[in-house]
Amino acid sequence: MMQAAFQCRDDVLDADDARDKYVARQLFRKLAANKRPTDAQTAGQPYTLFSEDFRPENKPEDFSSSPGAWLEQCEPYMQTFLRLLEEAEAEQANKQDNVKDKDNGLTLSQRMRANWTSRRWMVEYAARTTWVFDHFWWKYIDKSCFGENEDEDHKERLVLLTDVQREQLEPFVAKKLLMTEEKEILQCTDEDVQRRLQELLI
């Protein structure tokens, strides 16, 4: 939501694009607050959103079981990668090394395969890669969490927002369009940032 609120240049194409961005981020926040999407492997475990600063020391452990984004390009590469990883795990297991996760008893390849099959990796990738968030949200995540959406946009999803979130939609759009027109770097104090986030994180 912060990126959508404060990025000034070339962030939105038009008013409908701004609406799409606002609705997608509010619904994503709703999913996170309800600890969704989840699967059997992570049910009951805390689900925390992190900043997009994903240097190794900031990377959530859950993300390590998601296949790399480079693998999305072609399914056969993913299958080859997983097969080789399984062979390496079997070799390690033969040496009496424990290759299974201590919490869920699954190997890394099993967790990656499950995340690939369930498309959970898309949620994790979208959460940490703001420039692809909207594409992944409207093309995949929205459908899998909220059902069919023929136009893949905000219009059918407005009913899922709270009244307060709907009230903030048009002011958000107006501000984004103004920021796009002015094309100036946004100057704000800490208080401005806090006030803006309080308006949006509702």
PDB file of C-alpha atoms in Angstrom:
ATOM      1  CA  MET A   1       0.000   0.000   0.000  1.00  0.00           C
ATOM      2  CA  MET A   2       2.892   2.376   0.736  1.00  0.00           C
ATOM      3  CA  GLN A   3       4.222   2.056  -2.793  1.00  0.00           C
ATOM      4  CA  ALA A   4       0.805   2.821  -4.243  1.00  0.00           C
ATOM      5  CA  ALA A   5       0.348   5.766  -1.889  1.00  0.00           C
ATOM      6  CA  PHE A   6       3.716   7.463  -2.358  1.00  0.00           C
ATOM      7  CA  GLN A   7       5.142   6.587  -5.777  1.00  0.00           C
ATOM      8  CA  CYS A   8       4.844   9.749  -7.851  1.00  0.00           C
ATOM      9  CA  ARG A   9       5.937   9.043 -11.391  1.00  0.00           C
ATOM     10  CA  ASP A  10       4.296   6.833 -13.972  1.00  0.00           C
ATOM     11  CA  ASP A  11       2.526   4.820 -11.320  1.00  0.00           C
ATOM     12  CA  VAL A  12      -0.988   4.948 -12.745  1.00  0.00           C
ATOM     13  CA  LEU A  13      -2.215   5.060 -16.333  1.00  0.00           C
ATOM     14  CA  ASP A  14      -5.617   6.582 -15.577  1.00  0.00           C
ATOM     15  CA  ALA A  15      -8.356   6.745 -12.937  1.00  0.00           C
ATOM     16  CA  ASP A  16      -9.441   3.127 -13.454  1.00  0.00           C
ATOM     17  CA  ASP A  17      -5.849   1.931 -13.086  1.00  0.00           C
ATOM     18  CA  ALA A  18      -5.629   3.834  -9.782  1.00  0.00           C
ATOM     19  CA  ARG A  19      -8.874   2.181  -8.654  1.00  0.00           C
ATOM     20  CA  ASP A  20      -7.490  -1.243  -9.598  1.00  0.00           C
ATOM     21  CA  LYS A  21      -4.364  -0.603  -7.547  1.00  0.00           C
ATOM     22  CA  TYR A  22      -6.295   0.610  -4.504  1.00  0.00           C
ATOM     23  CA  VAL A  23      -8.811  -2.250  -4.510  1.00  0.00           C
ATOM     24  CA  ALA A  24      -6.129  -4.908  -5.104  1.00  0.00           C
ATOM     25  CA  ARG A  25      -4.051  -3.693  -2.178  1.00  0.00           C
ATOM     26  CA  GLN A  26      -7.014  -3.405   0.183  1.00  0.00           C
ATOM     27  CA  LEU A  27      -8.106  -6.952  -0.695  1.00  0.00           C
ATOM     28  CA  PHE A  28      -4.548  -8.237  -0.308  1.00  0.00           C
ATOM     29  CA  ARG A  29      -4.448  -6.662   3.158  1.00  0.00           C
ATOM     30  CA  LYS A  30      -7.759  -8.362   3.913  1.00  0.00           C
ATOM     31  CA  LEU A  31      -6.322 -11.744   2.927  1.00  0.00           C
ATOM     32  CA  ALA A  32      -3.236 -11.182   5.047  1.00  0.00           C
ATOM     33  CA  ALA A  33      -5.332 -10.112   8.047  1.00  0.00           C
ATOM     34  CA  ASN A  34      -7.367 -13.310   7.700  1.00  0.00           C
ATOM     35  CA  LYS A  35      -4.157 -15.350   7.334  1.00  0.00           C
ATOM     36  CA  ARG A  36      -5.055 -16.346   3.793  1.00  0.00           C
ATOM     37  CA  PRO A  37      -4.085 -17.836   1.506  1.00  0.00           C
ATOM     38  CA  THR A  38      -2.826 -20.725   3.536  1.00  0.00           C
ATOM     39  CA  ASP A  39      -2.221 -24.392   3.054  1.00  0.00           C
ATOM     40  CA  ALA A  40      -1.875 -27.443   5.243  1.00  0.00           C
ATOM     41  CA  GLN A  41       1.860 -26.876   5.652  1.00  0.00           C
ATOM     42  CA  THR A  42       1.477 -23.430   7.154  1.00  0.00           C
ATOM     43  CA  ALA A  43      -1.930 -23.640   8.829  1.00  0.00           C
ATOM     44  CA  GLY A  44      -1.674 -22.388  12.369  1.00  0.00           C
ATOM     45  CA  GLN A  45       1.715 -20.781  11.823  1.00  0.00           C
ATOM     46  CA  PRO A  46       1.985 -16.991  11.991  1.00  0.00           C
ATOM     47  CA  TYR A  47       1.815 -15.199   8.634  1.00  0.00           C
ATOM     48  CA  THR A  48       3.592 -11.883   8.713  1.00  0.00           C
ATOM     49  CA  LEU A  49       3.959  -9.338   5.923  1.00  0.00           C
ATOM     50  CA  PHE A  50       7.465  -7.955   5.552  1.00  0.00           C
ATOM     51  CA  SER A  51       8.927  -4.926   3.847  1.00  0.00           C
ATOM     52  CA  GLU A  52      10.151  -5.260   0.295  1.00  0.00           C
ATOM     53  CA  ASP A  53      13.747  -4.968   1.475  1.00  0.00           C
ATOM     54  CA  PHE A  54      14.639  -8.573   0.784  1.00  0.00           C
ATOM     55  CA  ARG A  55      18.303  -8.705   1.451  1.00  0.00           C
ATOM     56  CA  PRO A  56      19.166 -12.151   2.828  1.00  0.00           C
ATOM     57  CA  GLU A  57      18.972 -10.975   6.431  1.00  0.00           C
ATOM     58  CA  ASN A  58      15.386  -9.721   5.911  1.00  0.00           C
ATOM     59  CA  LYS A  59      14.002 -12.626   3.913  1.00  0.00           C
ATOM     60  CA  PRO A  60      11.166 -14.512   5.643  1.00  0.00           C
ATOM     61  CA  GLU A  61      11.925 -18.191   6.031  1.00  0.00           C
ATOM     62  CA  ASP A  62       8.617 -19.100   4.326  1.00  0.00           C
ATOM     63  CA  PHE A  63       9.822 -17.531   1.081  1.00  0.00           C
ATOM     64  CA  SER A  64      12.747 -19.955   0.860  1.00  0.00           C
ATOM     65  CA  SER A  65      10.331 -22.744  -0.059  1.00  0.00           C
ATOM     66  CA  SER A  66       8.956 -20.823  -3.025  1.00  0.00           C
ATOM     67  CA  PRO A  67      10.486 -21.606  -6.384  1.00  0.00           C
ATOM     68  CA  GLY A  68      12.511 -18.774  -7.847  1.00  0.00           C
ATOM     69  CA  ALA A  69      10.754 -16.357 -10.180  1.00  0.00           C
ATOM     70  CA  TRP A  70      13.049 -17.414 -13.017  1.00  0.00           C
ATOM     71  CA  LEU A  71      11.342 -20.815 -12.960  1.00  0.00           C
ATOM     72  CA  GLU A  72       7.962 -19.336 -13.851  1.00  0.00           C
ATOM     73  CA  GLN A  73       9.120 -18.935 -17.445  1.00  0.00           C
ATOM     74  CA  CYS A  74       8.838 -22.581 -18.267  1.00  0.00           C
ATOM     75  CA  GLU A  75       7.278 -25.537 -16.478  1.00  0.00           C
ATOM     76  CA  PRO A  76       9.876 -28.070 -17.751  1.00  0.00           C
ATOM     77  CA  TYR A  77      12.703 -26.121 -16.105  1.00  0.00           C
ATOM     78  CA  MET A  78      10.844 -26.267 -12.818  1.00  0.00           C
ATOM     79  CA  GLN A  79      10.375 -30.024 -13.088  1.00  0.00           C
ATOM     80  CA  THR A  80      14.061 -30.492 -13.961  1.00  0.00           C
ATOM     81  CA  PHE A  81      15.113 -28.303 -11.036  1.00  0.00           C
ATOM     82  CA  LEU A  82      12.876 -30.208  -8.594  1.00  0.00           C
ATOM     83  CA  ARG A  83      14.043 -33.594  -9.875  1.00  0.00           C
ATOM     84  CA  LEU A  84      17.705 -32.614  -9.362  1.00  0.00           C
ATOM     85  CA  LEU A  85      16.926 -31.184  -5.933  1.00  0.00           C
ATOM     86  CA  GLU A  86      15.162 -34.439  -4.980  1.00  0.00           C
ATOM     87  CA  GLU A  87      18.223 -36.427  -6.111  1.00  0.00           C
ATOM     88  CA  ALA A  88      20.491 -34.216  -3.996  1.00  0.00           C
ATOM     89  CA  GLU A  89      18.172 -34.613  -1.001  1.00  0.00           C
ATOM     90  CA  ALA A  90      18.127 -38.392  -1.435  1.00  0.00           C
ATOM     91  CA  GLU A  91      21.917 -38.424  -1.576  1.00  0.00           C
ATOM     92  CA  GLN A  92      22.092 -36.328   1.612  1.00  0.00           C
ATOM     93  CA  ALA A  93      19.532 -38.590   3.318  1.00  0.00           C
ATOM     94  CA  ASN A  94      21.696 -41.634   2.468  1.00  0.00           C
ATOM     95  CA  LYS A  95      24.551 -39.968   4.342  1.00  0.00           C
ATOM     96  CA  GLN A  96      22.314 -39.775   7.421  1.00  0.00           C
ATOM     97  CA  ASP A  97      21.936 -36.000   7.082  1.00  0.00           C
ATOM     98  CA  ASN A  98      18.498 -34.711   7.991  1.00  0.00           C
ATOM     99  CA  VAL A  99      17.095 -32.969   4.908  1.00  0.00           C
ATOM    100  CA  LYS A 100      13.557 -32.528   6.250  1.00  0.00           C
ATOM    101  CA  ASP A 101      12.221 -29.366   7.830  1.00  0.00           C
ATOM    102  CA  LYS A 102      12.058 -29.768  11.594  1.00  0.00           C
ATOM    103  CA  ASP A 103       8.620 -28.109  11.799  1.00  0.00           C
ATOM    104  CA  ASN A 104       6.671 -29.946   9.108  1.00  0.00           C
ATOM    105  CA  GLY A 105       8.766 -32.977   8.170  1.00  0.00           C
ATOM    106  CA  LEU A 106       8.932 -32.051   4.490  1.00  0.00           C
ATOM    107  CA  THR A 107      11.965 -31.627   2.310  1.00  0.00           C
ATOM    108  CA  LEU A 108      12.634 -28.382   0.469  1.00  0.00           C
ATOM    109  CA  SER A 109      11.703 -30.012  -2.855  1.00  0.00           C
ATOM    110  CA  GLN A 110       8.364 -31.191  -1.398  1.00  0.00           C
ATOM    111  CA  ARG A 111       7.562 -27.709  -0.127  1.00  0.00           C
ATOM    112  CA  MET A 112       8.588 -26.129  -3.439  1.00  0.00           C
ATOM    113  CA  ARG A 113       6.498 -28.607  -5.436  1.00  0.00           C
ATOM    114  CA  ALA A 114       3.467 -27.929  -3.220  1.00  0.00           C
ATOM    115  CA  ASN A 115       3.925 -24.148  -3.547  1.00  0.00           C
ATOM    116  CA  TRP A 116       4.277 -24.474  -7.324  1.00  0.00           C
ATOM    117  CA  THR A 117       1.187 -26.669  -7.672  1.00  0.00           C
ATOM    118  CA  SER A 118      -0.995 -24.526  -5.411  1.00  0.00           C
ATOM    119  CA  ARG A 119       0.393 -21.310  -6.970  1.00  0.00           C
ATOM    120  CA  ARG A 120       1.110 -19.996  -3.495  1.00  0.00           C
ATOM    121  CA  TRP A 121       4.478 -18.846  -4.833  1.00  0.00           C
ATOM    122  CA  MET A 122       2.579 -16.204  -6.817  1.00  0.00           C
ATOM    123  CA  VAL A 123       1.256 -14.647  -3.620  1.00  0.00           C
ATOM    124  CA  GLU A 124       4.720 -14.568  -2.093  1.00  0.00           C
ATOM    125  CA  TYR A 125       6.307 -13.221  -5.286  1.00  0.00           C
ATOM    126  CA  ALA A 126       3.661 -10.505  -5.630  1.00  0.00           C
ATOM    127  CA  ALA A 127       4.064  -9.538  -1.963  1.00  0.00           C
ATOM    128  CA  ARG A 128       7.769  -8.892  -2.380  1.00  0.00           C
ATOM    129  CA  THR A 129       7.848  -7.525  -5.942  1.00  0.00           C
ATOM    130  CA  THR A 130       5.760  -4.361  -6.158  1.00  0.00           C
ATOM    131  CA  TRP A 131       6.239  -3.829  -9.894  1.00  0.00           C
ATOM    132  CA  VAL A 132       4.465  -7.121 -10.731  1.00  0.00           C
ATOM    133  CA  PHE A 133       1.918  -7.050  -7.933  1.00  0.00           C
ATOM    134  CA  ASP A 134      -1.023  -5.801 -10.011  1.00  0.00           C
ATOM    135  CA  HIS A 135      -0.465  -8.265 -12.852  1.00  0.00           C
ATOM    136  CA  PHE A 136      -0.257 -11.239 -10.499  1.00  0.00           C
ATOM    137  CA  TRP A 137      -3.152  -9.991  -8.392  1.00  0.00           C
ATOM    138  CA  TRP A 138      -5.686  -9.543 -11.187  1.00  0.00           C
ATOM    139  CA  LYS A 139      -4.512 -12.448 -13.346  1.00  0.00           C
ATOM    140  CA  TYR A 140      -4.151 -15.157 -10.678  1.00  0.00           C
ATOM    141  CA  ILE A 141      -4.539 -14.307  -6.998  1.00  0.00           C
ATOM    142  CA  ASP A 142      -7.871 -12.469  -7.181  1.00  0.00           C
ATOM    143  CA  LYS A 143      -9.539 -15.368  -9.032  1.00  0.00           C
ATOM    144  CA  SER A 144      -8.147 -18.029  -6.739  1.00  0.00           C
ATOM    145  CA  CYS A 145      -9.245 -16.183  -3.581  1.00  0.00           C
ATOM    146  CA  PHE A 146     -12.477 -14.448  -4.594  1.00  0.00           C
ATOM    147  CA  GLY A 147     -13.747 -16.337  -7.649  1.00  0.00           C
ATOM    148  CA  GLU A 148     -14.220 -15.386 -11.271  1.00  0.00           C
ATOM    149  CA  ASN A 149     -13.763 -11.768 -12.295  1.00  0.00           C
ATOM    150  CA  GLU A 150     -14.411 -11.498 -16.020  1.00  0.00           C
ATOM    151  CA  ASP A 151     -12.804  -8.090 -16.546  1.00  0.00           C
ATOM    152  CA  GLU A 152      -9.928  -8.731 -14.116  1.00  0.00           C
ATOM    153  CA  ASP A 153     -10.392  -5.331 -12.487  1.00  0.00           C
ATOM    154  CA  HIS A 154     -11.812  -3.523  -9.453  1.00  0.00           C
ATOM    155  CA  LYS A 155     -15.457  -3.175 -10.509  1.00  0.00           C
ATOM    156  CA  GLU A 156     -16.731  -6.567  -9.317  1.00  0.00           C
ATOM    157  CA  ARG A 157     -14.672  -6.381  -6.141  1.00  0.00           C
ATOM    158  CA  LEU A 158     -15.929  -3.081  -4.715  1.00  0.00           C
ATOM    159  CA  VAL A 159     -18.559  -4.984  -2.728  1.00  0.00           C
ATOM    160  CA  LEU A 160     -15.759  -6.729  -0.812  1.00  0.00           C
ATOM    161  CA  LEU A 161     -14.434  -3.451   0.593  1.00  0.00           C
ATOM    162  CA  THR A 162     -15.728  -1.931   3.796  1.00  0.00           C
ATOM    163  CA  ASP A 163     -17.778   1.271   3.620  1.00  0.00           C
ATOM    164  CA  VAL A 164     -14.811   3.268   4.908  1.00  0.00           C
ATOM    165  CA  GLN A 165     -12.489   1.746   2.284  1.00  0.00           C
ATOM    166  CA  ARG A 166     -14.990   2.592  -0.462  1.00  0.00           C
ATOM    167  CA  GLU A 167     -15.205   6.176   0.839  1.00  0.00           C
ATOM    168  CA  GLN A 168     -11.416   6.514   0.571  1.00  0.00           C
ATOM    169  CA  LEU A 169     -11.269   5.161  -2.994  1.00  0.00           C
ATOM    170  CA  GLU A 170     -12.038   8.349  -4.927  1.00  0.00           C
ATOM    171  CA  PRO A 171      -9.818  10.606  -2.766  1.00  0.00           C
ATOM    172  CA  PHE A 172      -7.004   8.082  -3.374  1.00  0.00           C
ATOM    173  CA  VAL A 173      -7.642   8.195  -7.139  1.00  0.00           C
ATOM    174  CA  ALA A 174      -7.732  12.010  -7.198  1.00  0.00           C
ATOM    175  CA  LYS A 175      -4.444  12.218  -5.297  1.00  0.00           C
ATOM    176  CA  LYS A 176      -2.753   9.650  -7.568  1.00  0.00           C
ATOM    177  CA  LEU A 177      -3.856  11.501 -10.708  1.00  0.00           C
ATOM    178  CA  LEU A 178      -2.612  14.799  -9.289  1.00  0.00           C
ATOM    179  CA  MET A 179       0.742  13.230  -8.393  1.00  0.00           C
ATOM    180  CA  THR A 180       1.015  11.781 -11.907  1.00  0.00           C
ATOM    181  CA  GLU A 181       0.292  15.164 -13.523  1.00  0.00           C
ATOM    182  CA  GLU A 182       2.734  17.095 -11.366  1.00  0.00           C
ATOM    183  CA  LYS A 183       5.572  14.562 -11.812  1.00  0.00           C
ATOM    184  CA  GLU A 184       7.413  16.037  -8.870  1.00  0.00           C
ATOM    185  CA  ILE A 185       9.155  14.135  -6.139  1.00  0.00           C
ATOM    186  CA  LEU A 186       6.809  13.994  -3.194  1.00  0.00           C
ATOM    187  CA  GLN A 187       8.077  15.927  -0.197  1.00  0.00           C
ATOM    188  CA  CYS A 188       6.540  14.797   3.081  1.00  0.00           C
ATOM    189  CA  THR A 189       7.316  14.787   6.745  1.00  0.00           C
ATOM    190  CA  ASP A 190       7.006  11.756   8.978  1.00  0.00           C
ATOM    191  CA  GLU A 191       3.706  13.176  10.182  1.00  0.00           C
ATOM    192  CA  ASP A 192       2.458  13.445   6.567  1.00  0.00           C
ATOM    193  CA  VAL A 193       3.367   9.817   5.934  1.00  0.00           C
ATOM    194  CA  GLN A 194       1.644   8.666   9.127  1.00  0.00           C
ATOM    195  CA  ARG A 195      -1.480  10.657   8.328  1.00  0.00           C
ATOM    196  CA  ARG A 196      -1.628   9.309   4.757  1.00  0.00           C
ATOM    197  CA  LEU A 197      -1.177   5.727   5.909  1.00  0.00           C
ATOM    198  CA  GLN A 198      -3.882   6.127   8.536  1.00  0.00           C
ATOM    199  CA  GLU A 199      -6.237   7.225   5.763  1.00  0.00           C
ATOM    200  CA  LEU A 200      -5.431   4.150   3.664  1.00  0.00           C
ATOM    201  CA  LEU A 201      -4.774   1.361   6.151  1.00  0.00           C
ATOM    202  CA  ILE A 202      -8.407   1.010   7.144  1.00  0.00           C
TER     203      ILE A 202
END
